Amino acid sequence: MDYETILTETRGRVLLITLNRPKALNAINAQLTREVIRAATEADTDPEIGCIVITGSAKAFAAGADIKEMQHTTYAAMYGGDRFADWDRFTAVRTPIIAAVAGYALGGGCELAMMCDFILAADTAQFGLPEIKLGVMPGIGGSQRLTRAIGKAKAMEMCLTGRNMDAAEAERSSLVARVVAADTLLDDALRTAGTIAGMSKPIAMMTKEAVNRADETTLTEGIRFERRVFHAIFATADQKEGMAAFVEKRPAKFTHG
Ligand code: CAA
């Protein structure tokens, strides 16, 4: 597949998606949206891919939704086209997705990172939802996901002032899983992705689904969901293999079934 706004590369069982609109600091336009979603959804059904990494450049993961593309848009076009609803197909991807963020992750860029399963940040990363400074507000889930990630007080302050958060503050606030040196970010992300991709793909998918339930339902329902999925895992070959490998003191060889 020939993409124009992203680069894709397979490293073992990991798909690396690199956002590639350098002149616009990887601003998210309609084409980049289509291409990222297509690459991720195709990988989701590919048994040879066990984890996806999304990254940008050293300067910018992504500096937001494309302001120039949106500038003259009307309410009718926004509402009629249900702008940004396509991202629901990205968040429905069941394969684990890591955002490897260096530089600016602002507005839609921060929102894309938060739509991934977790964020690994370079020490150069800057996160923010500066939409209010443009006379708009977050539109790809930012007001909801940032609040769930870091709590109301900090999320409210960030959304209302539009200020950025550096990598250290993002780690303290639990927005990111881990901060690493900028020059090792991609290697760290690919190594972490390789670890995940080495697990059973169906079990990793079920684990992702269960963790995501925590954001969406009550504790009682979430625990019921977890228990039912746990029971179902005993119908998989990978459960048999994983436990046999432990007992036989050898590495597990998952068949992803
Ligand atoms: N959309 C379109 N183009 C953008 C862009 C964006 N979000 N961010 C940067 N660019 C473009 C700039 O217009 C510039 O293009 P030209 O060379 O043609 O002028 C190029 O990328 C380089 O940017 P700068 O010259 O501004 O680079 P800088 O180093 O001086 O500043 C920055 C970097 C602080 C990130 C600055 O570019 C910036 O503030 N960008 C906008 C950030 C922002 O407001 N994001 C939110 C967008 S709205 C949104 O995302 C809505 C939503 O929730 C869905």
Coordinates of C-alpha atoms and ligand atoms in Angstrom, one line a residue:
M1 CA 0.0 0.0 0.0
D2 CA 1.4 3.4 -1.0
Y3 CA 0.8 5.9 1.8
E4 CA 1.7 9.6 1.4
T5 CA 1.4 10.9 5.0
I6 CA 2.7 8.0 6.9
L7 CA 5.6 5.5 6.6
T8 CA 5.0 1.8 7.6
E9 CA 7.6 -0.8 8.3
T10 CA 7.3 -4.3 9.8
R11 CA 9.9 -5.2 12.4
G12 CA 9.3 -8.9 13.3
R13 CA 5.8 -9.0 14.6
V14 CA 5.6 -5.2 15.2
L15 CA 4.1 -2.7 12.7
L16 CA 5.8 0.7 13.0
I17 CA 3.7 3.6 11.7
T18 CA 5.6 6.9 11.4
L19 CA 3.6 10.0 10.9
N20 CA 5.2 11.8 8.0
R21 CA 4.0 15.3 7.2
P22 CA 7.2 17.1 8.4
K23 CA 6.4 20.5 6.8
A24 CA 3.2 20.6 8.9
L25 CA 4.7 19.1 12.0
N26 CA 2.6 16.0 11.3
A27 CA -0.7 17.9 11.6
I28 CA -3.6 15.5 11.3
N29 CA -5.5 16.1 8.1
A30 CA -8.1 13.9 6.5
Q31 CA -5.6 11.9 4.5
L32 CA -3.4 11.2 7.4
T33 CA -6.5 10.1 9.4
R34 CA -7.5 7.7 6.6
E35 CA -4.0 6.3 6.3
V36 CA -3.3 5.8 10.0
I37 CA -6.7 4.1 10.4
R38 CA -6.2 1.9 7.4
A39 CA -2.7 0.8 8.5
A40 CA -3.9 0.0 12.0
T41 CA -7.1 -1.8 11.0
E42 CA -5.2 -3.9 8.5
A43 CA -2.6 -4.9 11.1
D44 CA -5.4 -5.7 13.5
T45 CA -6.6 -8.6 11.3
D46 CA -3.1 -9.7 10.4
P47 CA -2.1 -12.7 12.6
E48 CA 1.6 -11.9 11.9
I49 CA 1.3 -8.5 13.7
G50 CA 1.1 -8.6 17.5
C51 CA 1.7 -4.9 18.3
I52 CA 1.7 -1.5 16.6
V53 CA 4.0 1.4 17.4
I54 CA 3.0 4.9 16.3
T55 CA 5.6 7.6 16.3
G56 CA 6.4 11.0 14.7
S57 CA 9.6 13.0 14.3
A58 CA 12.1 14.3 16.9
K59 CA 10.4 17.7 16.7
A60 CA 6.7 16.6 16.7
F61 CA 4.7 13.5 17.3
A62 CA 1.9 15.6 15.9
A63 CA 1.1 19.3 16.4
G64 CA -2.7 18.9 16.3
A65 CA -5.5 18.5 13.9
D66 CA -4.7 20.4 10.7
I67 CA -5.8 24.0 11.5
K68 CA -5.5 25.1 7.8
E69 CA -7.8 22.3 6.7
M70 CA -10.4 23.2 9.4
Q71 CA -10.2 27.0 9.3
H72 CA -13.1 27.7 6.8
T73 CA -15.2 24.6 7.7
T74 CA -18.8 25.2 8.5
Y75 CA -21.0 23.7 11.2
A76 CA -23.0 21.8 8.6
A77 CA -19.9 20.2 7.1
M78 CA -18.5 19.3 10.5
Y79 CA -21.8 17.9 11.7
G80 CA -22.8 16.4 8.4
G81 CA -19.5 14.6 7.9
D82 CA -19.4 13.7 11.6
R83 CA -15.8 15.0 11.7
F84 CA -13.4 12.9 13.8
A85 CA -15.9 10.0 14.1
D86 CA -13.6 7.8 11.9
W87 CA -11.2 7.7 14.9
D88 CA -13.7 5.3 16.5
R89 CA -12.4 2.7 14.1
F90 CA -8.9 3.3 15.4
T91 CA -10.0 2.9 19.0
A92 CA -11.8 -0.3 18.1
V93 CA -8.5 -1.8 17.0
R94 CA -7.9 -4.7 19.4
T95 CA -4.1 -5.2 18.7
P96 CA -2.1 -3.3 21.4
I97 CA -0.9 0.1 20.2
I98 CA 2.0 2.1 21.7
A99 CA 2.5 5.8 21.1
A100 CA 6.2 6.7 21.0
V101 CA 6.1 10.5 21.5
A102 CA 9.0 12.9 21.1
G103 CA 8.5 16.7 20.7
Y104 CA 5.1 18.3 20.4
A105 CA 2.0 16.2 21.0
L106 CA -0.6 19.0 20.9
G107 CA -4.3 19.1 20.4
G108 CA -5.2 16.2 18.0
G109 CA -1.6 14.9 18.4
C110 CA -2.1 14.5 22.1
E111 CA -5.5 13.0 21.5
L112 CA -4.0 10.5 19.0
A113 CA -1.4 9.5 21.6
M114 CA -4.1 9.1 24.2
M115 CA -6.1 6.9 21.9
C116 CA -3.2 4.5 21.9
D117 CA -2.9 1.9 24.7
F118 CA 0.0 3.6 26.4
I119 CA 2.5 6.4 25.7
L120 CA 6.2 6.1 25.9
A121 CA 7.6 9.6 26.0
A122 CA 11.0 11.0 25.1
D123 CA 12.4 13.5 27.6
T124 CA 11.7 16.2 24.9
A125 CA 8.0 15.5 24.7
Q126 CA 5.4 18.3 25.3
F127 CA 1.8 17.4 25.7
G128 CA -1.1 19.9 25.6
L129 CA -4.6 20.6 24.5
P130 CA -4.2 24.2 23.3
E131 CA -7.4 24.3 21.2
I132 CA -8.9 27.0 23.5
K133 CA -6.3 29.4 22.2
L134 CA -7.7 28.9 18.7
G135 CA -11.2 29.5 19.8
V136 CA -12.2 25.9 19.8
M137 CA -11.9 22.9 22.2
P138 CA -10.6 19.3 21.9
G139 CA -12.5 17.3 19.4
I140 CA -11.0 13.8 19.2
G141 CA -11.7 12.8 22.8
G142 CA -9.2 15.0 24.6
S143 CA -11.5 16.5 27.2
Q144 CA -12.6 12.9 28.1
R145 CA -9.3 10.9 27.9
L146 CA -7.1 13.5 29.5
T147 CA -9.5 13.8 32.4
R148 CA -9.6 10.1 32.9
A149 CA -5.8 9.9 32.6
I150 CA -4.8 12.7 34.9
G151 CA -7.9 13.7 36.9
K152 CA -10.2 16.7 36.7
A153 CA -8.1 19.4 38.3
K154 CA -5.1 19.1 36.0
A155 CA -7.1 18.3 32.9
M156 CA -9.4 21.3 33.5
E157 CA -6.4 23.6 34.0
M158 CA -4.7 22.3 30.8
C159 CA -7.9 22.6 28.7
L160 CA -8.8 26.0 30.0
T161 CA -5.3 27.6 29.8
G162 CA -4.0 25.6 26.8
R163 CA -0.6 25.2 28.6
N164 CA 1.8 22.4 27.7
M165 CA 3.0 19.7 30.1
D166 CA 6.6 18.5 29.8
A167 CA 7.6 14.8 29.9
A168 CA 8.5 14.8 33.6
E169 CA 5.1 16.3 34.6
A170 CA 3.3 13.9 32.2
E171 CA 5.0 10.9 33.9
R172 CA 4.2 12.3 37.4
S173 CA 0.6 12.8 36.3
S174 CA 0.3 9.2 34.8
L175 CA -0.4 10.5 31.3
V176 CA 2.6 8.5 30.1
A177 CA 3.8 5.0 31.1
R178 CA 7.5 5.9 31.0
V179 CA 10.0 8.6 30.0
V180 CA 13.2 7.7 28.2
A181 CA 16.0 9.6 26.6
A182 CA 15.0 11.0 23.2
D183 CA 17.7 9.1 21.3
T184 CA 16.6 5.7 22.6
L185 CA 12.8 6.3 22.3
L186 CA 12.3 4.3 19.2
D187 CA 14.5 1.4 20.3
D188 CA 12.7 1.3 23.7
A189 CA 9.3 1.5 22.0
L190 CA 10.2 -1.3 19.5
R191 CA 11.6 -3.5 22.3
T192 CA 8.5 -3.0 24.4
A193 CA 6.3 -3.7 21.4
G194 CA 8.4 -6.8 20.6
T195 CA 7.8 -8.1 24.1
I196 CA 4.0 -7.6 23.7
A197 CA 4.1 -9.1 20.2
G198 CA 5.8 -12.2 21.6
M199 CA 2.8 -12.9 23.8
S200 CA -0.3 -14.7 22.5
K201 CA -2.2 -12.2 20.2
P202 CA -5.7 -13.3 21.3
I203 CA -4.7 -13.1 25.0
A204 CA -3.1 -9.7 24.5
M205 CA -6.3 -8.5 22.8
M206 CA -8.5 -9.9 25.6
T207 CA -6.2 -8.2 28.2
K208 CA -6.5 -4.8 26.3
E209 CA -10.3 -5.2 26.2
A210 CA -10.4 -5.9 29.9
V211 CA -8.2 -3.0 30.9
N212 CA -10.2 -0.7 28.7
R213 CA -13.4 -1.8 30.4
A214 CA -12.1 -0.2 33.6
D215 CA -12.7 3.2 32.0
E216 CA -16.1 2.4 30.7
T217 CA -18.1 0.6 33.4
T218 CA -18.6 0.0 37.1
L219 CA -16.1 -2.0 39.2
T220 CA -18.7 -4.8 39.6
E221 CA -19.3 -5.1 35.9
G222 CA -15.7 -4.7 35.0
I223 CA -14.7 -7.6 37.4
R224 CA -17.5 -9.7 36.0
F225 CA -16.2 -9.0 32.5
E226 CA -12.7 -9.9 33.5
R227 CA -13.7 -13.1 35.1
R228 CA -15.8 -14.3 32.1
V229 CA -12.9 -13.6 29.7
F230 CA -10.5 -15.3 32.1
H231 CA -12.7 -18.4 32.0
A232 CA -12.9 -18.2 28.2
I233 CA -9.1 -18.2 27.9
F234 CA -9.1 -21.8 29.0
A235 CA -10.5 -22.7 25.6
T236 CA -7.3 -21.5 23.9
A237 CA -4.2 -23.4 22.9
D238 CA -2.0 -20.6 24.1
Q239 CA -3.2 -21.0 27.7
K240 CA -2.3 -24.7 27.5
E241 CA 1.1 -23.9 26.0
G242 CA 1.9 -21.0 28.4
M243 CA 1.2 -23.0 31.5
A244 CA 2.9 -26.2 30.2
A245 CA 6.0 -24.1 29.3
F246 CA 6.1 -22.8 32.9
V247 CA 5.8 -26.3 34.4
E248 CA 8.4 -27.7 32.0
K249 CA 10.7 -24.8 32.7
R250 CA 11.0 -23.7 29.0
P251 CA 10.0 -20.6 27.0
A252 CA 6.4 -20.6 25.8
K253 CA 5.9 -20.9 22.0
F254 CA 2.5 -19.3 21.4
T255 CA 0.6 -20.2 18.3
H256 CA -1.8 -17.3 18.7
G257 CA -4.8 -19.5 18.9
Ligands
CAA1 N1 -2.2 22.5 11.7 C1 -1.7 22.9 10.5 N2 -0.4 23.3 10.3 C2 0.4 23.3 11.4 C3 -0.1 22.9 12.7 C4 -1.4 22.5 12.8 N3 -2.0 22.0 13.9 N4 1.0 23.0 13.6 C5 2.0 23.5 12.9 N5 1.7 23.7 11.6 C6 2.5 24.2 10.5 C7 2.8 25.7 10.6 O1 1.7 26.4 10.1 C8 4.0 25.8 9.8 O2 3.7 25.8 8.5 P1 4.4 26.9 7.5 O3 5.8 26.6 7.5 O4 3.7 26.7 6.2 O5 4.0 28.3 8.1 C9 4.8 24.5 10.1 O6 3.8 23.6 10.6 C10 5.8 24.7 11.2 O7 5.2 25.2 12.4 P2 5.8 26.5 13.1 O8 6.5 27.4 12.2 O9 4.6 27.1 13.9 O10 6.8 25.8 14.1 P3 7.3 26.3 15.5 O11 8.5 25.5 15.9 O12 7.5 27.8 15.5 O13 6.1 26.1 16.5 C11 4.3 24.8 17.5 C12 5.7 24.7 16.8 C13 4.4 25.4 18.9 C14 3.9 23.3 17.6 C15 3.3 25.5 16.6 O14 3.4 25.0 15.3 C16 1.9 25.4 17.0 O15 1.5 26.1 18.0 N6 1.1 24.6 16.3 C17 -0.3 24.5 16.6 C18 -0.6 23.7 17.8 C19 -2.1 23.7 18.0 O16 -2.8 24.7 18.3 N7 -2.7 22.5 18.0 C20 -4.1 22.2 18.1 C21 -4.8 22.2 16.8 S1 -6.6 22.2 16.8 C22 -7.0 20.6 17.2 O17 -6.1 19.7 17.3 C23 -8.4 20.3 17.3 C24 -8.8 19.0 17.8 O18 -8.9 18.7 19.0 C25 -9.2 18.0 16.9

